[in-house]
mmCIF file of C-alpha atoms and ligand atoms in Angstrom:
data_model
loop_
_atom_site.group_PDB
_atom_site.id
_atom_site.type_symbol
_atom_site.label_atom_id
_atom_site.label_comp_id
_atom_site.label_asym_id
_atom_site.label_seq_id
_atom_site.Cartn_x
_atom_site.Cartn_y
_atom_site.Cartn_z
ATOM 1 C CA MET A 1 24.297 -15.398 12.043
ATOM 2 C CA THR A 2 21.274 -16.278 9.922
ATOM 3 C CA LYS A 3 18.092 -14.855 11.393
ATOM 4 C CA SER A 4 14.882 -16.813 11.323
ATOM 5 C CA ALA A 5 11.331 -15.579 11.071
ATOM 6 C CA LEU A 6 7.969 -17.244 11.570
ATOM 7 C CA ILE A 7 5.113 -15.862 9.475
ATOM 8 C CA THR A 8 1.434 -16.645 9.996
ATOM 9 C CA GLY A 9 -0.811 -15.931 7.018
ATOM 10 C CA ILE A 10 2.105 -16.623 4.682
ATOM 11 C CA THR A 11 -0.095 -17.581 1.720
ATOM 12 C CA GLY A 12 -1.928 -14.252 1.805
ATOM 13 C CA GLN A 13 -0.990 -11.018 0.067
ATOM 14 C CA ASP A 14 1.091 -9.552 2.891
ATOM 15 C CA GLY A 15 2.615 -12.841 4.022
ATOM 16 C CA SER A 16 3.857 -13.595 0.535
ATOM 17 C CA TYR A 17 5.449 -10.165 0.008
ATOM 18 C CA LEU A 18 7.016 -10.322 3.444
ATOM 19 C CA ALA A 19 8.423 -13.797 2.722
ATOM 20 C CA ASP A 20 9.926 -12.417 -0.524
ATOM 21 C CA LEU A 21 11.548 -9.573 1.414
ATOM 22 C CA LEU A 22 12.918 -11.719 4.247
ATOM 23 C CA LEU A 23 14.323 -14.331 1.869
ATOM 24 C CA GLU A 24 16.056 -11.534 -0.050
ATOM 25 C CA LYS A 25 17.551 -10.405 3.258
ATOM 26 C CA GLY A 26 18.901 -13.900 3.911
ATOM 27 C CA TYR A 27 16.408 -14.984 6.609
ATOM 28 C CA ARG A 28 15.333 -18.561 7.197
ATOM 29 C CA VAL A 29 11.603 -18.254 6.659
ATOM 30 C CA PHE A 30 9.121 -20.526 8.417
ATOM 31 C CA GLY A 31 5.450 -20.378 7.468
ATOM 32 C CA LEU A 32 2.580 -21.597 9.586
ATOM 33 C CA ARG A 33 0.364 -23.636 7.284
ATOM 34 C CA ARG A 34 -3.249 -24.472 8.058
ATOM 35 C CA ARG A 35 -4.432 -27.761 6.616
ATOM 36 C CA THR A 36 -6.899 -27.236 3.758
ATOM 37 C CA SER A 37 -8.251 -29.856 1.363
ATOM 38 C CA VAL A 38 -6.984 -27.812 -1.596
ATOM 39 C CA PRO A 39 -3.682 -26.007 -0.935
ATOM 40 C CA ILE A 40 -3.839 -22.267 -1.695
ATOM 41 C CA LEU A 41 -0.283 -21.474 -2.701
ATOM 42 C CA GLU A 42 -0.710 -19.140 -5.693
ATOM 43 C CA ASN A 43 0.998 -16.161 -4.024
ATOM 44 C CA ILE A 44 4.037 -18.147 -2.893
ATOM 45 C CA GLN A 45 4.477 -20.631 -5.732
ATOM 46 C CA HIS A 46 7.707 -18.910 -6.800
ATOM 47 C CA ILE A 47 9.298 -19.332 -3.334
ATOM 48 C CA GLU A 48 7.501 -22.451 -2.110
ATOM 49 C CA LYS A 49 10.715 -24.497 -1.976
ATOM 50 C CA GLU A 50 12.551 -21.866 0.073
ATOM 51 C CA ILE A 51 9.911 -21.683 2.812
ATOM 52 C CA GLU A 52 9.942 -24.157 5.691
ATOM 53 C CA PHE A 53 6.302 -24.936 6.410
ATOM 54 C CA ILE A 54 5.033 -25.905 9.830
ATOM 55 C CA ASP A 55 1.520 -27.324 10.092
ATOM 56 C CA GLY A 56 -0.588 -25.544 12.655
ATOM 57 C CA ASP A 57 -3.588 -23.376 13.320
ATOM 58 C CA LEU A 58 -3.838 -19.998 15.005
ATOM 59 C CA MET A 59 -6.721 -21.250 17.123
ATOM 60 C CA ASP A 60 -4.688 -24.169 18.471
ATOM 61 C CA LEU A 61 -2.209 -23.012 21.099
ATOM 62 C CA SER A 62 -0.384 -26.357 21.240
ATOM 63 C CA SER A 63 0.399 -26.160 17.515
ATOM 64 C CA LEU A 64 1.716 -22.616 17.960
ATOM 65 C CA ILE A 65 3.938 -23.706 20.837
ATOM 66 C CA HIS A 66 5.239 -26.464 18.568
ATOM 67 C CA ALA A 67 5.784 -23.962 15.720
ATOM 68 C CA VAL A 68 7.774 -21.574 17.910
ATOM 69 C CA LYS A 69 9.888 -24.493 19.198
ATOM 70 C CA ILE A 70 10.654 -25.687 15.656
ATOM 71 C CA ALA A 71 11.329 -22.270 14.115
ATOM 72 C CA ASN A 72 13.124 -20.827 17.147
ATOM 73 C CA PRO A 73 12.375 -17.442 15.514
ATOM 74 C CA ASP A 74 14.113 -14.137 16.046
ATOM 75 C CA GLU A 75 11.013 -12.481 14.639
ATOM 76 C CA VAL A 76 7.358 -13.509 14.468
ATOM 77 C CA TYR A 77 4.971 -11.772 12.055
ATOM 78 C CA ASN A 78 1.353 -12.494 12.916
ATOM 79 C CA LEU A 79 -0.506 -11.742 9.694
ATOM 80 C CA GLY A 80 -3.076 -14.555 9.737
ATOM 81 C CA ALA A 81 -6.696 -13.542 10.323
ATOM 82 C CA GLN A 82 -10.233 -13.669 8.984
ATOM 83 C CA SER A 83 -9.513 -10.424 7.180
ATOM 84 C CA PHE A 84 -12.590 -9.750 5.054
ATOM 85 C CA VAL A 85 -14.697 -7.120 6.793
ATOM 86 C CA GLY A 86 -17.910 -8.105 4.964
ATOM 87 C CA THR A 87 -17.750 -11.708 6.172
ATOM 88 C CA SER A 88 -17.280 -10.622 9.764
ATOM 89 C CA TRP A 89 -21.018 -9.860 10.067
ATOM 90 C CA ASP A 90 -21.900 -13.351 8.789
ATOM 91 C CA GLN A 91 -19.327 -15.060 11.022
ATOM 92 C CA PRO A 92 -18.789 -12.768 14.015
ATOM 93 C CA ILE A 93 -17.828 -15.535 16.425
ATOM 94 C CA LEU A 94 -15.343 -17.182 14.076
ATOM 95 C CA THR A 95 -13.912 -13.729 13.362
ATOM 96 C CA GLY A 96 -13.506 -13.182 17.105
ATOM 97 C CA GLN A 97 -11.809 -16.540 17.522
ATOM 98 C CA VAL A 98 -9.435 -16.193 14.565
ATOM 99 C CA THR A 99 -8.792 -12.464 14.407
ATOM 100 C CA ALA A 100 -8.915 -11.617 18.117
ATOM 101 C CA LEU A 101 -8.300 -14.546 20.454
ATOM 102 C CA SER A 102 -5.631 -16.200 18.341
ATOM 103 C CA VAL A 103 -3.433 -13.130 18.899
ATOM 104 C CA THR A 104 -3.300 -14.169 22.548
ATOM 105 C CA ASN A 105 -2.495 -17.734 21.483
ATOM 106 C CA MET A 106 0.468 -16.480 19.455
ATOM 107 C CA LEU A 107 1.674 -14.143 22.203
ATOM 108 C CA GLU A 108 1.359 -16.926 24.780
ATOM 109 C CA ALA A 109 3.301 -19.366 22.599
ATOM 110 C CA ILE A 110 6.110 -16.806 22.316
ATOM 111 C CA ARG A 111 6.008 -15.925 26.022
ATOM 112 C CA ILE A 112 6.216 -19.607 27.006
ATOM 113 C CA VAL A 113 8.800 -20.797 24.460
ATOM 114 C CA LYS A 114 10.872 -17.814 23.355
ATOM 115 C CA PRO A 115 10.019 -14.510 25.032
ATOM 116 C CA SER A 116 13.001 -12.772 23.415
ATOM 117 C CA ALA A 117 11.477 -13.190 19.926
ATOM 118 C CA ARG A 118 10.331 -9.919 18.387
ATOM 119 C CA TYR A 119 6.628 -9.824 17.547
ATOM 120 C CA TYR A 120 4.714 -7.947 14.841
ATOM 121 C CA GLN A 121 0.912 -7.737 15.085
ATOM 122 C CA ALA A 122 -1.100 -6.853 11.989
ATOM 123 C CA SER A 123 -3.460 -4.209 13.316
ATOM 124 C CA SER A 124 -5.797 -2.339 11.022
ATOM 125 C CA SER A 125 -7.187 1.094 10.208
ATOM 126 C CA GLU A 126 -10.602 -0.580 10.554
ATOM 127 C CA MET A 127 -10.068 0.001 14.282
ATOM 128 C CA PHE A 128 -10.684 3.732 13.647
ATOM 129 C CA GLY A 129 -14.047 2.933 11.998
ATOM 130 C CA LYS A 130 -16.371 5.868 12.555
ATOM 131 C CA VAL A 131 -13.406 8.164 12.810
ATOM 132 C CA VAL A 132 -13.233 10.676 15.645
ATOM 133 C CA GLU A 133 -10.462 12.730 14.012
ATOM 134 C CA THR A 134 -8.878 13.140 10.578
ATOM 135 C CA PRO A 135 -6.216 12.249 9.683
ATOM 136 C CA GLN A 136 -5.972 9.225 11.951
ATOM 137 C CA LYS A 137 -2.755 8.742 13.881
ATOM 138 C CA GLU A 138 -1.435 6.431 16.617
ATOM 139 C CA SER A 139 -3.176 8.443 19.353
ATOM 140 C CA THR A 140 -6.589 8.600 17.614
ATOM 141 C CA PRO A 141 -9.228 6.778 19.715
ATOM 142 C CA PHE A 142 -10.718 3.649 18.169
ATOM 143 C CA TYR A 143 -14.376 3.331 17.147
ATOM 144 C CA PRO A 144 -14.629 0.041 15.211
ATOM 145 C CA ARG A 145 -17.678 -0.474 12.984
ATOM 146 C CA SER A 146 -17.602 -4.207 12.272
ATOM 147 C CA PRO A 147 -16.992 -7.455 14.172
ATOM 148 C CA TYR A 148 -13.672 -7.514 12.307
ATOM 149 C CA GLY A 149 -12.739 -4.035 13.564
ATOM 150 C CA VAL A 150 -13.712 -4.974 17.123
ATOM 151 C CA ALA A 151 -11.591 -8.142 16.915
ATOM 152 C CA LYS A 152 -8.597 -6.142 15.654
ATOM 153 C CA VAL A 153 -8.902 -3.709 18.580
ATOM 154 C CA TYR A 154 -8.619 -6.683 20.966
ATOM 155 C CA GLY A 155 -5.514 -7.987 19.180
ATOM 156 C CA HIS A 156 -3.973 -4.530 19.194
ATOM 157 C CA TRP A 157 -4.424 -4.024 22.935
ATOM 158 C CA MET A 158 -3.226 -7.540 23.769
ATOM 159 C CA THR A 159 -0.025 -6.745 21.884
ATOM 160 C CA VAL A 160 0.421 -3.535 23.880
ATOM 161 C CA ASN A 161 -0.418 -5.434 27.071
ATOM 162 C CA TYR A 162 2.179 -8.167 26.511
ATOM 163 C CA ARG A 163 4.765 -5.491 25.815
ATOM 164 C CA GLU A 164 3.928 -3.708 29.056
ATOM 165 C CA SER A 165 3.306 -6.818 31.211
ATOM 166 C CA TYR A 166 6.192 -9.034 30.119
ATOM 167 C CA ASN A 167 8.573 -6.515 28.602
ATOM 168 C CA MET A 168 8.283 -8.344 25.286
ATOM 169 C CA TYR A 169 9.391 -6.676 22.049
ATOM 170 C CA ALA A 170 5.860 -6.534 20.623
ATOM 171 C CA CYS A 171 4.790 -4.006 17.974
ATOM 172 C CA SER A 172 1.518 -3.259 16.318
ATOM 173 C CA GLY A 173 1.396 -1.923 12.766
ATOM 174 C CA ILE A 174 -1.837 -0.051 12.118
ATOM 175 C CA LEU A 175 -1.947 -0.552 8.384
ATOM 176 C CA PHE A 176 -4.379 1.323 6.201
ATOM 177 C CA ASN A 177 -5.731 -0.479 3.120
ATOM 178 C CA HIS A 178 -2.956 -1.942 1.025
ATOM 179 C CA GLU A 179 -3.494 -3.625 -2.290
ATOM 180 C CA SER A 180 -1.659 -5.424 -5.069
ATOM 181 C CA PRO A 181 -2.137 -8.031 -7.793
ATOM 182 C CA ARG A 182 -1.920 -10.609 -4.971
ATOM 183 C CA ARG A 183 -5.025 -9.198 -3.230
ATOM 184 C CA GLY A 184 -7.976 -11.576 -2.788
ATOM 185 C CA ILE A 185 -10.755 -11.116 -5.322
ATOM 186 C CA GLU A 186 -13.393 -10.349 -2.640
ATOM 187 C CA PHE A 187 -11.778 -6.996 -1.775
ATOM 188 C CA VAL A 188 -13.079 -4.050 -3.755
ATOM 189 C CA THR A 189 -9.842 -3.122 -5.564
ATOM 190 C CA ARG A 190 -9.189 -6.601 -7.024
ATOM 191 C CA LYS A 191 -12.902 -7.046 -7.695
ATOM 192 C CA ILE A 192 -12.730 -3.891 -9.822
ATOM 193 C CA THR A 193 -9.456 -4.628 -11.653
ATOM 194 C CA ASP A 194 -10.476 -8.227 -12.395
ATOM 195 C CA ALA A 195 -13.820 -6.988 -13.762
ATOM 196 C CA VAL A 196 -12.118 -4.300 -15.859
ATOM 197 C CA ALA A 197 -9.973 -7.000 -17.470
ATOM 198 C CA ARG A 198 -12.960 -9.281 -18.112
ATOM 199 C CA ILE A 199 -15.102 -6.463 -19.507
ATOM 200 C CA LYS A 200 -12.264 -5.263 -21.745
ATOM 201 C CA LEU A 201 -11.816 -8.801 -23.074
ATOM 202 C CA GLY A 202 -15.546 -9.248 -23.663
ATOM 203 C CA LEU A 203 -16.031 -11.846 -20.917
ATOM 204 C CA GLN A 204 -18.267 -9.806 -18.598
ATOM 205 C CA ASN A 205 -20.853 -7.043 -19.115
ATOM 206 C CA GLU A 206 -21.132 -5.219 -15.825
ATOM 207 C CA LEU A 207 -19.635 -4.800 -12.372
ATOM 208 C CA ARG A 208 -21.931 -4.790 -9.339
ATOM 209 C CA LEU A 209 -20.605 -2.840 -6.364
ATOM 210 C CA GLY A 210 -21.822 -1.404 -3.058
ATOM 211 C CA ASN A 211 -20.934 2.023 -1.680
ATOM 212 C CA LEU A 212 -18.977 3.951 -4.321
ATOM 213 C CA ASP A 213 -18.492 6.936 -2.032
ATOM 214 C CA ALA A 214 -16.421 5.154 0.640
ATOM 215 C CA LEU A 215 -13.021 6.818 0.978
ATOM 216 C CA ARG A 216 -9.886 4.809 1.652
ATOM 217 C CA ASP A 217 -6.176 5.518 2.060
ATOM 218 C CA TRP A 218 -4.884 2.908 -0.378
ATOM 219 C CA GLY A 219 -1.196 1.970 -0.568
ATOM 220 C CA TYR A 220 0.829 -0.749 -2.266
ATOM 221 C CA ALA A 221 1.214 -3.888 -0.132
ATOM 222 C CA LYS A 222 4.747 -4.513 -1.341
ATOM 223 C CA ASP A 223 5.824 -1.118 0.042
ATOM 224 C CA TYR A 224 4.059 -1.785 3.359
ATOM 225 C CA VAL A 225 5.740 -5.080 4.305
ATOM 226 C CA GLU A 226 9.070 -3.265 4.435
ATOM 227 C CA CYS A 227 7.625 -1.225 7.285
ATOM 228 C CA MET A 228 6.671 -4.371 9.211
ATOM 229 C CA TRP A 229 10.293 -5.436 9.069
ATOM 230 C CA LEU A 230 11.569 -1.965 10.021
ATOM 231 C CA MET A 231 9.354 -1.965 13.127
ATOM 232 C CA LEU A 232 11.175 -5.036 14.415
ATOM 233 C CA GLN A 233 14.662 -3.559 13.822
ATOM 234 C CA GLN A 234 14.387 -0.627 16.271
ATOM 235 C CA ASP A 235 15.895 -0.189 19.740
ATOM 236 C CA LYS A 236 12.461 -0.132 21.341
ATOM 237 C CA PRO A 237 9.127 -1.673 20.348
ATOM 238 C CA ASP A 238 6.329 0.720 19.416
ATOM 239 C CA ASP A 239 3.132 1.047 17.371
ATOM 240 C CA TYR A 240 2.962 2.809 14.008
ATOM 241 C CA VAL A 241 0.353 3.992 11.520
ATOM 242 C CA ILE A 242 1.285 2.949 7.991
ATOM 243 C CA ALA A 243 -0.576 4.918 5.338
ATOM 244 C CA THR A 244 -0.005 7.115 2.306
ATOM 245 C CA GLY A 245 -1.645 10.286 3.670
ATOM 246 C CA GLU A 246 -4.011 10.452 0.666
ATOM 247 C CA THR A 247 -7.595 9.309 0.405
ATOM 248 C CA HIS A 248 -9.604 8.281 -2.669
ATOM 249 C CA SER A 249 -13.134 7.026 -3.243
ATOM 250 C CA VAL A 250 -14.164 3.651 -4.634
ATOM 251 C CA ARG A 251 -15.678 5.660 -7.512
ATOM 252 C CA GLU A 252 -12.289 7.270 -8.247
ATOM 253 C CA PHE A 253 -10.671 3.828 -8.222
ATOM 254 C CA CYS A 254 -13.243 2.708 -10.810
ATOM 255 C CA GLU A 255 -12.702 5.799 -12.944
ATOM 256 C CA ILE A 256 -8.938 5.280 -13.134
ATOM 257 C CA ALA A 257 -9.142 1.502 -13.573
ATOM 258 C CA PHE A 258 -11.683 1.613 -16.422
ATOM 259 C CA GLY A 259 -9.996 4.677 -17.885
ATOM 260 C CA HIS A 260 -6.701 2.788 -18.076
ATOM 261 C CA VAL A 261 -8.198 0.481 -20.732
ATOM 262 C CA GLY A 262 -10.124 3.254 -22.477
ATOM 263 C CA LEU A 263 -13.529 2.556 -20.900
ATOM 264 C CA ASP A 264 -16.006 4.782 -19.033
ATOM 265 C CA TYR A 265 -16.857 3.192 -15.668
ATOM 266 C CA GLN A 266 -20.313 4.770 -15.652
ATOM 267 C CA LYS A 267 -21.385 2.471 -18.480
ATOM 268 C CA TYR A 268 -20.500 -0.704 -16.574
ATOM 269 C CA VAL A 269 -20.713 -0.135 -12.814
ATOM 270 C CA VAL A 270 -24.087 -0.953 -11.246
ATOM 271 C CA THR A 271 -24.838 -0.207 -7.598
ATOM 272 C CA ASP A 272 -26.220 -3.260 -5.804
ATOM 273 C CA PRO A 273 -27.599 -3.006 -2.227
ATOM 274 C CA LYS A 274 -26.319 -6.542 -1.615
ATOM 275 C CA PHE A 275 -22.788 -5.139 -1.302
ATOM 276 C CA PHE A 276 -23.592 -2.375 1.176
ATOM 277 C CA ARG A 277 -22.416 -3.000 4.742
ATOM 278 C CA ALA A 278 -24.477 -3.077 7.918
ATOM 279 C CA ALA A 279 -22.308 -0.231 9.227
ATOM 280 C CA GLU A 280 -19.904 1.540 6.874
ATOM 281 C CA VAL A 281 -16.516 3.101 7.488
ATOM 282 C CA ASP A 282 -16.978 6.258 5.406
ATOM 283 C CA LEU A 283 -13.515 7.774 5.486
ATOM 284 C CA LEU A 284 -10.024 6.579 6.277
ATOM 285 C CA LEU A 285 -7.007 8.825 5.956
ATOM 286 C CA GLY A 286 -3.811 8.000 7.817
ATOM 287 C CA ASP A 287 -1.023 10.205 9.087
ATOM 288 C CA PRO A 288 2.242 8.268 8.580
ATOM 289 C CA SER A 289 4.494 10.986 10.112
ATOM 290 C CA LYS A 290 5.733 8.778 12.948
ATOM 291 C CA ALA A 291 6.786 5.980 10.573
ATOM 292 C CA ILE A 292 8.482 8.515 8.293
ATOM 293 C CA ASN A 293 10.360 10.213 11.125
ATOM 294 C CA LYS A 294 11.240 7.245 13.321
ATOM 295 C CA LEU A 295 11.557 4.385 10.847
ATOM 296 C CA GLY A 296 12.827 6.397 7.885
ATOM 297 C CA TRP A 297 10.027 4.852 5.810
ATOM 298 C CA THR A 298 8.906 6.447 2.548
ATOM 299 C CA PRO A 299 5.192 6.250 1.822
ATOM 300 C CA GLN A 300 3.900 6.377 -1.735
ATOM 301 C CA LYS A 301 6.885 4.860 -3.443
ATOM 302 C CA THR A 302 4.067 3.680 -5.665
ATOM 303 C CA THR A 303 1.383 6.315 -6.289
ATOM 304 C CA PHE A 304 -2.357 5.624 -6.245
ATOM 305 C CA GLU A 305 -2.584 5.858 -10.030
ATOM 306 C CA GLN A 306 0.428 3.572 -10.527
ATOM 307 C CA LEU A 307 -1.108 1.065 -8.120
ATOM 308 C CA VAL A 308 -4.425 0.993 -9.994
ATOM 309 C CA HIS A 309 -2.625 0.651 -13.315
ATOM 310 C CA LEU A 310 -0.352 -2.158 -12.200
ATOM 311 C CA MET A 311 -3.320 -4.097 -10.804
ATOM 312 C CA VAL A 312 -5.331 -3.677 -14.029
ATOM 313 C CA ASP A 313 -2.335 -4.718 -16.149
ATOM 314 C CA SER A 314 -1.767 -7.782 -13.996
ATOM 315 C CA ASP A 315 -5.423 -8.833 -14.234
ATOM 316 C CA LEU A 316 -5.439 -8.316 -18.004
ATOM 317 C CA GLY A 317 -2.513 -10.742 -18.193
ATOM 318 C CA LYS A 318 -4.142 -13.253 -15.821
ATOM 319 C CA VAL A 319 -7.548 -13.211 -17.545
ATOM 320 C CA LYS A 320 -5.918 -13.557 -20.984
ATOM 321 C CA ARG A 321 -3.940 -16.592 -19.793
ATOM 322 C CA ILE A 322 -7.004 -18.262 -18.251
ATOM 323 C CA SER A 323 -9.274 -17.588 -21.231
ATOM 324 C CA ASN A 324 -6.833 -18.797 -23.897
HETATM 325 O O1 LIG B 401 -11.840 -3.649 -0.121
HETATM 326 P P1 LIG B 401 -12.674 -3.685 1.090
HETATM 327 O O2 LIG B 401 -13.468 -4.919 1.308
HETATM 328 O O3 LIG B 401 -11.708 -3.352 2.290
HETATM 329 P P2 LIG B 401 -11.964 -2.817 3.787
HETATM 330 O O4 LIG B 401 -13.316 -3.188 4.283
HETATM 331 O O5 LIG B 401 -11.636 -1.366 3.798
HETATM 332 O O6 LIG B 401 -10.894 -3.614 4.625
HETATM 333 C C1 LIG B 401 -9.574 -3.883 4.161
HETATM 334 O O7 LIG B 401 -8.673 -2.940 4.663
HETATM 335 C C2 LIG B 401 -8.500 -2.974 6.086
HETATM 336 C C3 LIG B 401 -7.484 -1.909 6.446
HETATM 337 O O8 LIG B 401 -8.188 -0.726 6.700
HETATM 338 C C4 LIG B 401 -8.036 -4.342 6.522
HETATM 339 F F1 LIG B 401 -7.881 -4.374 7.860
HETATM 340 C C5 LIG B 401 -9.047 -5.375 6.095
HETATM 341 O O9 LIG B 401 -8.585 -6.673 6.453
HETATM 342 C C6 LIG B 401 -9.206 -5.291 4.596
HETATM 343 O O10 LIG B 401 -7.967 -5.641 4.021
HETATM 344 O O11 LIG B 401 -13.726 -2.465 1.065
HETATM 345 C C7 LIG B 401 -13.301 -1.139 0.866
HETATM 346 C C8 LIG B 401 -14.509 -0.229 0.692
HETATM 347 C C9 LIG B 401 -15.591 -0.408 1.776
HETATM 348 O O12 LIG B 401 -16.026 0.855 2.193
HETATM 349 C C10 LIG B 401 -16.716 -1.115 1.072
HETATM 350 O O13 LIG B 401 -18.014 -0.818 1.564
HETATM 351 O O14 LIG B 401 -15.145 -0.548 -0.538
HETATM 352 C C11 LIG B 401 -16.542 -0.560 -0.342
HETATM 353 N N1 LIG B 401 -17.170 -1.390 -1.364
HETATM 354 C C12 LIG B 401 -18.069 -0.949 -2.287
HETATM 355 N N2 LIG B 401 -18.477 -1.964 -3.048
HETATM 356 C C13 LIG B 401 -16.988 -2.711 -1.543
HETATM 357 C C14 LIG B 401 -17.813 -3.077 -2.615
HETATM 358 N N3 LIG B 401 -16.176 -3.592 -0.924
HETATM 359 C C15 LIG B 401 -16.187 -4.880 -1.357
HETATM 360 N N4 LIG B 401 -15.367 -5.764 -0.777
HETATM 361 N N5 LIG B 401 -16.993 -5.296 -2.387
HETATM 362 C C16 LIG B 401 -17.835 -4.423 -3.054
HETATM 363 O O15 LIG B 401 -18.563 -4.814 -3.977
#
């Protein structure tokens, strides 16, 4: 029988890759779509006609109840959020409403309409924040460092709580940073690869960044969505860290990205205090052993260097098309 899935955040990087994967697997894919004056469909243009959109908003429980009734999903992937850490200091309350409280809205909609649906919650390595151990694993205590991180901790524990209170199949994927050509331009990796392309093509002179010494465990988003799906195919629901097990600095990312087009990053990157955060997460390094052993997942199908290269190549293509 054809399975159906409901995805929130379907127009984002992860939602779009997950929709690709589920369509390939023969799922009926429903996407929750928030009304915006200008539709943002770039990431899903190629599959727009195959997705069944349902209008709704994560902050509006009645629209989520309606969405679950319409989709009658076997699986729900809750990927929608205010996901930019930097903005969470400017809009802490909105971040709490969208990134934290709406998780309860989604869980409630499922509990009321279809409690047998399997639920995936997009948790984040930002929950580890000022890390208390390295590498970080499922049992590592949380110490979030931003309103975003705090909101994600709430969503994570609500997911665990609904699993334990109502016996729902609810899983939380603690994903470390994951990037791709579909990443939003405000995140540091895309900001760098877009700038590299513009500088190489003579359209920009410099790149202004914040903390170059921050260390992140960066993987490829396309590899990570497979893990979301795997989590919902097990006998029992559980929580998993998804990471590569390698960490690299923002500086290293710059070095490889500029180097890929024959440029020296030191000539173009300028440090600007405007991009420093009120409280920084200095180091993230995940231990994906549980996902490897229990889900049979393979991290680093795409290596760090390959990831940087494919993002630079994609941005070179995009910038050339726009500027011609
Ligand atoms: O790319 P970022 O903005 O990602 P961040 O804050 O690590 O969060 C991302 O990954 C999380 C998973 O751990 C997700 F939950 C979250 O939704 C998001 O996808 O920043 C990465 C690092 C930070 O340390 C930041 O201070 O890069 C540093 N950085 C230095 N200069 C900068 C810049 N970040 C941004 N966005 N812009 C800069 O100019």
